[in-house]
């Protein structure tokens, strides 16, 4: 079984304590996947909530004023709540579907790619030929997305440090600042245990909330009238808003891995579960920062609202450094997923000696790849929109809908097949977001260099 997006080193035994056999399906008590998970370093509900908040309260929330500029004030407010609901719903669909497939296969954990493969095998006959190829496709999207986040994080940290350093020292190119933080990024990425990252995530959460509070202080200071900005934006720019908001809200690459690594996974779902607790806080904060940040800075809203703060104000400089530290710490969490996918799914089985050396080599390579991309194209807001549109329209919306159709096929699609139609609409929405958003983002990136 692939554990491509299971964060941390996990030891899994699919049949311990069960009267079932994966192969023969012989009679026995109902199989509960949660009861058969053996995790080397499981996380508590609180630690999981911390990771959810830290995974989503990154550069995305700081880009929301710029996103609202692309959508318009009222449209952005309504659309953020709607997209937040859709993203949360699709995450619940993904977790529920994974649990159901684990029960059928009598295994404790299925990664996102394996969930897609098993679902397609059990779905409509027209989708079954795509089952095996779906694994590298999902892995590819996950790897590209998570590395894309890391690219944006390097851009953000270096740009924030540059704005402060330039006041007190000879101004340096932002790429030099990226080079300065390269070795520290490697060192924090060498932490191989998710549980060891929890204290760092807790620290990052605390300083992030402090930073958001100080940023809101600047935003509300001498706030212009709400009617000073357009309520409705340009239609073409709305797809940029969609990409940015999906990037900000959707943490699908981390969410399923966090649920897989929980000590009490039954606490994850439900109306008052860990996922909903985290997403409610996240969506409200995103609307708050996006709404008032756009009112404050209007069309001048940059890719990160902290870049709009007064450059010479000491408190503003502290905020920029606070967020730089918080995003620096979060880089390790985001980089965990692509490293774990590549190592556990594709590399480890071919390594016969010096496993630790090759794992650290992979971690070093991942950091270098993101560093090179950040140096090559330092356009923060456009890359946030691009990665959100390209990867998350598929990973966060279309793929979960496809999986649920296959899991419910053919006898549990609801009255008048409402589940089928609902998921079909989500698939169309995801595909449209991927195609239109990617095209618009790439077009704007090319234009920005001309």
PDB file of C-alpha atoms in Angstrom, residues 171-363:
ATOM      1  CA  UNK A 171      19.950  47.154  -0.348  1.00  0.00           C
ATOM      2  CA  UNK A 172      20.424  43.702  -1.799  1.00  0.00           C
ATOM      3  CA  UNK A 173      18.570  41.905  -4.565  1.00  0.00           C
ATOM      4  CA  UNK A 174      15.762  39.721  -3.228  1.00  0.00           C
ATOM      5  CA  UNK A 175      17.517  36.689  -4.734  1.00  0.00           C
ATOM      6  CA  UNK A 176      20.453  37.288  -2.397  1.00  0.00           C
ATOM      7  CA  UNK A 177      18.102  37.094   0.554  1.00  0.00           C
ATOM      8  CA  UNK A 178      16.737  33.825  -0.852  1.00  0.00           C
ATOM      9  CA  UNK A 179      20.295  32.507  -0.929  1.00  0.00           C
ATOM     10  CA  UNK A 180      20.877  33.591   2.684  1.00  0.00           C
ATOM     11  CA  UNK A 181      17.888  31.586   3.975  1.00  0.00           C
ATOM     12  CA  UNK A 182      18.694  28.509   1.853  1.00  0.00           C
ATOM     13  CA  UNK A 183      20.777  26.643   4.451  1.00  0.00           C
ATOM     14  CA  UNK A 184      18.338  27.322   7.344  1.00  0.00           C
ATOM     15  CA  UNK A 185      15.513  26.021   5.135  1.00  0.00           C
ATOM     16  CA  UNK A 186      17.455  22.821   4.546  1.00  0.00           C
ATOM     17  CA  UNK A 187      18.105  22.357   8.260  1.00  0.00           C
ATOM     18  CA  UNK A 188      14.450  22.680   9.292  1.00  0.00           C
ATOM     19  CA  UNK A 189      13.412  20.386   6.429  1.00  0.00           C
ATOM     20  CA  UNK A 190      15.731  17.721   7.881  1.00  0.00           C
ATOM     21  CA  UNK A 191      13.262  17.240  10.759  1.00  0.00           C
ATOM     22  CA  UNK A 192      11.776  13.855   9.830  1.00  0.00           C
ATOM     23  CA  UNK A 193       9.076  13.506  12.509  1.00  0.00           C
ATOM     24  CA  UNK A 194       5.790  15.391  12.302  1.00  0.00           C
ATOM     25  CA  UNK A 195       5.326  15.274  16.071  1.00  0.00           C
ATOM     26  CA  UNK A 196       8.633  17.100  16.513  1.00  0.00           C
ATOM     27  CA  UNK A 197       7.312  19.827  14.219  1.00  0.00           C
ATOM     28  CA  UNK A 198       4.204  20.374  16.380  1.00  0.00           C
ATOM     29  CA  UNK A 199       5.951  22.744  18.871  1.00  0.00           C
ATOM     30  CA  UNK A 200       7.330  24.750  15.948  1.00  0.00           C
ATOM     31  CA  UNK A 201       3.835  24.901  14.412  1.00  0.00           C
ATOM     32  CA  UNK A 202       2.429  26.032  17.772  1.00  0.00           C
ATOM     33  CA  UNK A 203       4.989  28.821  17.942  1.00  0.00           C
ATOM     34  CA  UNK A 204       4.259  29.780  14.330  1.00  0.00           C
ATOM     35  CA  UNK A 205       0.507  29.851  15.068  1.00  0.00           C
ATOM     36  CA  UNK A 206       0.980  32.139  18.061  1.00  0.00           C
ATOM     37  CA  UNK A 207       3.179  34.639  16.242  1.00  0.00           C
ATOM     38  CA  UNK A 208       0.925  34.419  13.149  1.00  0.00           C
ATOM     39  CA  UNK A 209      -2.117  35.474  15.171  1.00  0.00           C
ATOM     40  CA  UNK A 210      -0.060  38.250  16.756  1.00  0.00           C
ATOM     41  CA  UNK A 211       1.035  39.344  13.290  1.00  0.00           C
ATOM     42  CA  UNK A 212      -2.538  39.264  11.952  1.00  0.00           C
ATOM     43  CA  UNK A 213      -3.669  41.351  14.937  1.00  0.00           C
ATOM     44  CA  UNK A 214      -1.007  43.999  14.318  1.00  0.00           C
ATOM     45  CA  UNK A 215      -1.748  43.963  10.572  1.00  0.00           C
ATOM     46  CA  UNK A 216      -5.439  44.555  11.292  1.00  0.00           C
ATOM     47  CA  UNK A 217      -4.419  47.459  13.547  1.00  0.00           C
ATOM     48  CA  UNK A 218      -2.747  49.110  10.554  1.00  0.00           C
ATOM     49  CA  UNK A 219      -5.674  48.242   8.305  1.00  0.00           C
ATOM     50  CA  UNK A 220      -8.263  49.782  10.633  1.00  0.00           C
ATOM     51  CA  UNK A 221      -6.180  52.877  11.307  1.00  0.00           C
ATOM     52  CA  UNK A 222      -7.833  55.680   9.325  1.00  0.00           C
ATOM     53  CA  UNK A 223      -9.864  53.136   7.319  1.00  0.00           C
ATOM     54  CA  UNK A 224     -11.492  54.668   4.205  1.00  0.00           C
ATOM     55  CA  UNK A 225     -15.221  54.396   3.578  1.00  0.00           C
ATOM     56  CA  UNK A 226     -16.395  50.979   2.384  1.00  0.00           C
ATOM     57  CA  UNK A 227     -17.852  52.505  -0.782  1.00  0.00           C
ATOM     58  CA  UNK A 228     -14.379  53.766  -1.780  1.00  0.00           C
ATOM     59  CA  UNK A 229     -13.675  50.488  -3.603  1.00  0.00           C
ATOM     60  CA  UNK A 230     -15.726  48.668  -6.268  1.00  0.00           C
ATOM     61  CA  UNK A 231     -18.213  46.095  -4.985  1.00  0.00           C
ATOM     62  CA  UNK A 232     -17.882  44.021  -8.166  1.00  0.00           C
ATOM     63  CA  UNK A 233     -14.604  43.407  -9.973  1.00  0.00           C
ATOM     64  CA  UNK A 234     -13.718  42.699 -13.592  1.00  0.00           C
ATOM     65  CA  UNK A 235     -14.956  39.305 -14.766  1.00  0.00           C
ATOM     66  CA  UNK A 236     -11.606  38.291 -16.248  1.00  0.00           C
ATOM     67  CA  UNK A 237      -9.824  38.980 -12.962  1.00  0.00           C
ATOM     68  CA  UNK A 238     -12.287  36.836 -11.025  1.00  0.00           C
ATOM     69  CA  UNK A 239     -10.408  33.702 -12.081  1.00  0.00           C
ATOM     70  CA  UNK A 240      -7.290  35.170 -10.444  1.00  0.00           C
ATOM     71  CA  UNK A 241      -9.350  35.661  -7.296  1.00  0.00           C
ATOM     72  CA  UNK A 242     -10.464  32.017  -7.530  1.00  0.00           C
ATOM     73  CA  UNK A 243      -6.902  30.759  -7.853  1.00  0.00           C
ATOM     74  CA  UNK A 244      -5.667  32.834  -4.923  1.00  0.00           C
ATOM     75  CA  UNK A 245      -8.586  31.860  -2.680  1.00  0.00           C
ATOM     76  CA  UNK A 246      -8.285  28.162  -3.508  1.00  0.00           C
ATOM     77  CA  UNK A 247      -4.564  28.360  -2.767  1.00  0.00           C
ATOM     78  CA  UNK A 248      -5.339  30.054   0.541  1.00  0.00           C
ATOM     79  CA  UNK A 249      -8.210  27.847   1.722  1.00  0.00           C
ATOM     80  CA  UNK A 250      -7.467  24.409   0.327  1.00  0.00           C
ATOM     81  CA  UNK A 251      -4.896  22.359   2.240  1.00  0.00           C
ATOM     82  CA  UNK A 252      -5.870  18.996   0.751  1.00  0.00           C
ATOM     83  CA  UNK A 253      -2.285  17.810   0.490  1.00  0.00           C
ATOM     84  CA  UNK A 254      -1.929  18.095   4.262  1.00  0.00           C
ATOM     85  CA  UNK A 255      -5.484  17.404   5.474  1.00  0.00           C
ATOM     86  CA  UNK A 256      -5.761  13.710   4.555  1.00  0.00           C
ATOM     87  CA  UNK A 257      -2.239  13.077   5.806  1.00  0.00           C
ATOM     88  CA  UNK A 258      -3.099  14.717   9.125  1.00  0.00           C
ATOM     89  CA  UNK A 259      -6.240  12.594   9.511  1.00  0.00           C
ATOM     90  CA  UNK A 260      -4.224   9.483   8.716  1.00  0.00           C
ATOM     91  CA  UNK A 261      -1.737  10.381  11.447  1.00  0.00           C
ATOM     92  CA  UNK A 262      -4.252  11.126  14.237  1.00  0.00           C
ATOM     93  CA  UNK A 263      -4.410   9.235  17.501  1.00  0.00           C
ATOM     94  CA  UNK A 264      -8.234   9.607  17.503  1.00  0.00           C
ATOM     95  CA  UNK A 265      -9.270   9.969  13.826  1.00  0.00           C
ATOM     96  CA  UNK A 266     -12.986   9.742  14.669  1.00  0.00           C
ATOM     97  CA  UNK A 267     -12.647  13.268  16.090  1.00  0.00           C
ATOM     98  CA  UNK A 268     -11.658  14.639  12.695  1.00  0.00           C
ATOM     99  CA  UNK A 269     -15.048  14.757  10.951  1.00  0.00           C
ATOM    100  CA  UNK A 270     -18.526  15.696  12.148  1.00  0.00           C
ATOM    101  CA  UNK A 271     -20.166  19.086  12.646  1.00  0.00           C
ATOM    102  CA  UNK A 272     -17.928  19.972  15.603  1.00  0.00           C
ATOM    103  CA  UNK A 273     -14.897  17.934  14.532  1.00  0.00           C
ATOM    104  CA  UNK A 274     -11.329  19.114  14.174  1.00  0.00           C
ATOM    105  CA  UNK A 275     -11.715  19.858  10.440  1.00  0.00           C
ATOM    106  CA  UNK A 276     -14.757  22.106  10.845  1.00  0.00           C
ATOM    107  CA  UNK A 277     -13.238  23.873  13.842  1.00  0.00           C
ATOM    108  CA  UNK A 278     -10.181  24.752  11.822  1.00  0.00           C
ATOM    109  CA  UNK A 279     -11.998  25.733   8.633  1.00  0.00           C
ATOM    110  CA  UNK A 280     -14.518  28.016  10.400  1.00  0.00           C
ATOM    111  CA  UNK A 281     -11.691  29.980  12.009  1.00  0.00           C
ATOM    112  CA  UNK A 282      -9.754  30.087   8.741  1.00  0.00           C
ATOM    113  CA  UNK A 283     -12.649  31.284   6.541  1.00  0.00           C
ATOM    114  CA  UNK A 284     -13.676  34.027   8.991  1.00  0.00           C
ATOM    115  CA  UNK A 285     -10.101  35.307   9.221  1.00  0.00           C
ATOM    116  CA  UNK A 286      -9.742  35.238   5.437  1.00  0.00           C
ATOM    117  CA  UNK A 287     -12.897  37.289   4.905  1.00  0.00           C
ATOM    118  CA  UNK A 288     -11.874  39.738   7.633  1.00  0.00           C
ATOM    119  CA  UNK A 289      -8.394  40.354   6.229  1.00  0.00           C
ATOM    120  CA  UNK A 290      -9.557  40.351   2.592  1.00  0.00           C
ATOM    121  CA  UNK A 291     -12.519  42.683   3.138  1.00  0.00           C
ATOM    122  CA  UNK A 292     -10.878  45.386   5.224  1.00  0.00           C
ATOM    123  CA  UNK A 293      -7.458  44.996   3.604  1.00  0.00           C
ATOM    124  CA  UNK A 294      -8.993  45.798   0.234  1.00  0.00           C
ATOM    125  CA  UNK A 295     -10.951  48.731   1.669  1.00  0.00           C
ATOM    126  CA  UNK A 296      -7.697  50.082   3.137  1.00  0.00           C
ATOM    127  CA  UNK A 297      -5.345  49.641   0.179  1.00  0.00           C
ATOM    128  CA  UNK A 298      -7.688  49.317  -2.808  1.00  0.00           C
ATOM    129  CA  UNK A 299      -5.981  48.720  -6.142  1.00  0.00           C
ATOM    130  CA  UNK A 300      -2.571  49.103  -4.444  1.00  0.00           C
ATOM    131  CA  UNK A 301      -3.046  45.848  -2.475  1.00  0.00           C
ATOM    132  CA  UNK A 302       0.075  43.748  -3.101  1.00  0.00           C
ATOM    133  CA  UNK A 303       0.609  39.989  -3.156  1.00  0.00           C
ATOM    134  CA  UNK A 304       0.999  40.128   0.624  1.00  0.00           C
ATOM    135  CA  UNK A 305      -0.757  42.812   2.642  1.00  0.00           C
ATOM    136  CA  UNK A 306       2.309  43.095   4.899  1.00  0.00           C
ATOM    137  CA  UNK A 307       4.187  44.565   1.927  1.00  0.00           C
ATOM    138  CA  UNK A 308       1.727  47.479   2.018  1.00  0.00           C
ATOM    139  CA  UNK A 309       2.608  48.390   5.611  1.00  0.00           C
ATOM    140  CA  UNK A 310       4.791  51.481   6.205  1.00  0.00           C
ATOM    141  CA  UNK A 311       8.396  50.547   5.470  1.00  0.00           C
ATOM    142  CA  UNK A 312       9.954  52.827   8.096  1.00  0.00           C
ATOM    143  CA  UNK A 313       7.547  52.083  10.943  1.00  0.00           C
ATOM    144  CA  UNK A 314       9.226  49.891  13.589  1.00  0.00           C
ATOM    145  CA  UNK A 315       6.013  47.996  14.435  1.00  0.00           C
ATOM    146  CA  UNK A 316       5.395  47.279  10.747  1.00  0.00           C
ATOM    147  CA  UNK A 317       8.940  45.971  10.426  1.00  0.00           C
ATOM    148  CA  UNK A 318       8.346  43.673  13.395  1.00  0.00           C
ATOM    149  CA  UNK A 319       5.181  42.334  11.737  1.00  0.00           C
ATOM    150  CA  UNK A 320       7.068  41.551   8.534  1.00  0.00           C
ATOM    151  CA  UNK A 321       9.727  39.666  10.477  1.00  0.00           C
ATOM    152  CA  UNK A 322       7.052  37.851  12.526  1.00  0.00           C
ATOM    153  CA  UNK A 323       5.401  36.546   9.387  1.00  0.00           C
ATOM    154  CA  UNK A 324       8.772  35.723   7.855  1.00  0.00           C
ATOM    155  CA  UNK A 325       9.564  33.487  10.850  1.00  0.00           C
ATOM    156  CA  UNK A 326       6.091  31.906  10.838  1.00  0.00           C
ATOM    157  CA  UNK A 327       6.179  31.113   7.115  1.00  0.00           C
ATOM    158  CA  UNK A 328       9.752  29.859   7.433  1.00  0.00           C
ATOM    159  CA  UNK A 329       8.607  27.318  10.041  1.00  0.00           C
ATOM    160  CA  UNK A 330       5.592  26.329   7.946  1.00  0.00           C
ATOM    161  CA  UNK A 331       7.865  25.604   4.993  1.00  0.00           C
ATOM    162  CA  UNK A 332       8.991  22.420   6.754  1.00  0.00           C
ATOM    163  CA  UNK A 333       5.380  21.205   7.144  1.00  0.00           C
ATOM    164  CA  UNK A 334       4.515  21.906   3.514  1.00  0.00           C
ATOM    165  CA  UNK A 335       7.702  20.301   2.215  1.00  0.00           C
ATOM    166  CA  UNK A 336       6.976  17.156   4.238  1.00  0.00           C
ATOM    167  CA  UNK A 337       4.265  16.002   1.842  1.00  0.00           C
ATOM    168  CA  UNK A 338       6.163  15.899  -1.493  1.00  0.00           C
ATOM    169  CA  UNK A 339       9.211  14.390   0.214  1.00  0.00           C
ATOM    170  CA  UNK A 340       7.080  11.694   1.828  1.00  0.00           C
ATOM    171  CA  UNK A 341       5.328  10.897  -1.460  1.00  0.00           C
ATOM    172  CA  UNK A 342       8.527  10.573  -3.466  1.00  0.00           C
ATOM    173  CA  UNK A 343      10.418   8.712  -0.732  1.00  0.00           C
ATOM    174  CA  UNK A 344       7.796   6.172   0.422  1.00  0.00           C
ATOM    175  CA  UNK A 345       6.109   5.583  -2.936  1.00  0.00           C
ATOM    176  CA  UNK A 346       8.875   5.760  -5.489  1.00  0.00           C
ATOM    177  CA  UNK A 347      12.383   5.801  -3.966  1.00  0.00           C
ATOM    178  CA  UNK A 348      12.553   3.745  -0.793  1.00  0.00           C
ATOM    179  CA  UNK A 349      11.758   0.399  -2.447  1.00  0.00           C
ATOM    180  CA  UNK A 350      14.752   0.831  -4.751  1.00  0.00           C
ATOM    181  CA  UNK A 351      17.215   1.754  -1.995  1.00  0.00           C
ATOM    182  CA  UNK A 352      19.184  -1.201  -0.630  1.00  0.00           C
ATOM    183  CA  UNK A 353      21.668   0.636   1.578  1.00  0.00           C
ATOM    184  CA  UNK A 354      22.291   4.036   3.192  1.00  0.00           C
ATOM    185  CA  UNK A 355      18.561   4.815   3.408  1.00  0.00           C
ATOM    186  CA  UNK A 356      19.083   7.756   5.744  1.00  0.00           C
ATOM    187  CA  UNK A 357      21.632   9.324   3.402  1.00  0.00           C
ATOM    188  CA  UNK A 358      19.327   9.078   0.403  1.00  0.00           C
ATOM    189  CA  UNK A 359      16.355  10.411   2.343  1.00  0.00           C
ATOM    190  CA  UNK A 360      18.350  13.483   3.359  1.00  0.00           C
ATOM    191  CA  UNK A 361      19.554  13.776  -0.226  1.00  0.00           C
ATOM    192  CA  UNK A 362      15.900  13.875  -1.342  1.00  0.00           C
ATOM    193  CA  UNK A 363      15.037  16.512   1.245  1.00  0.00           C
TER     194      UNK A 363
END
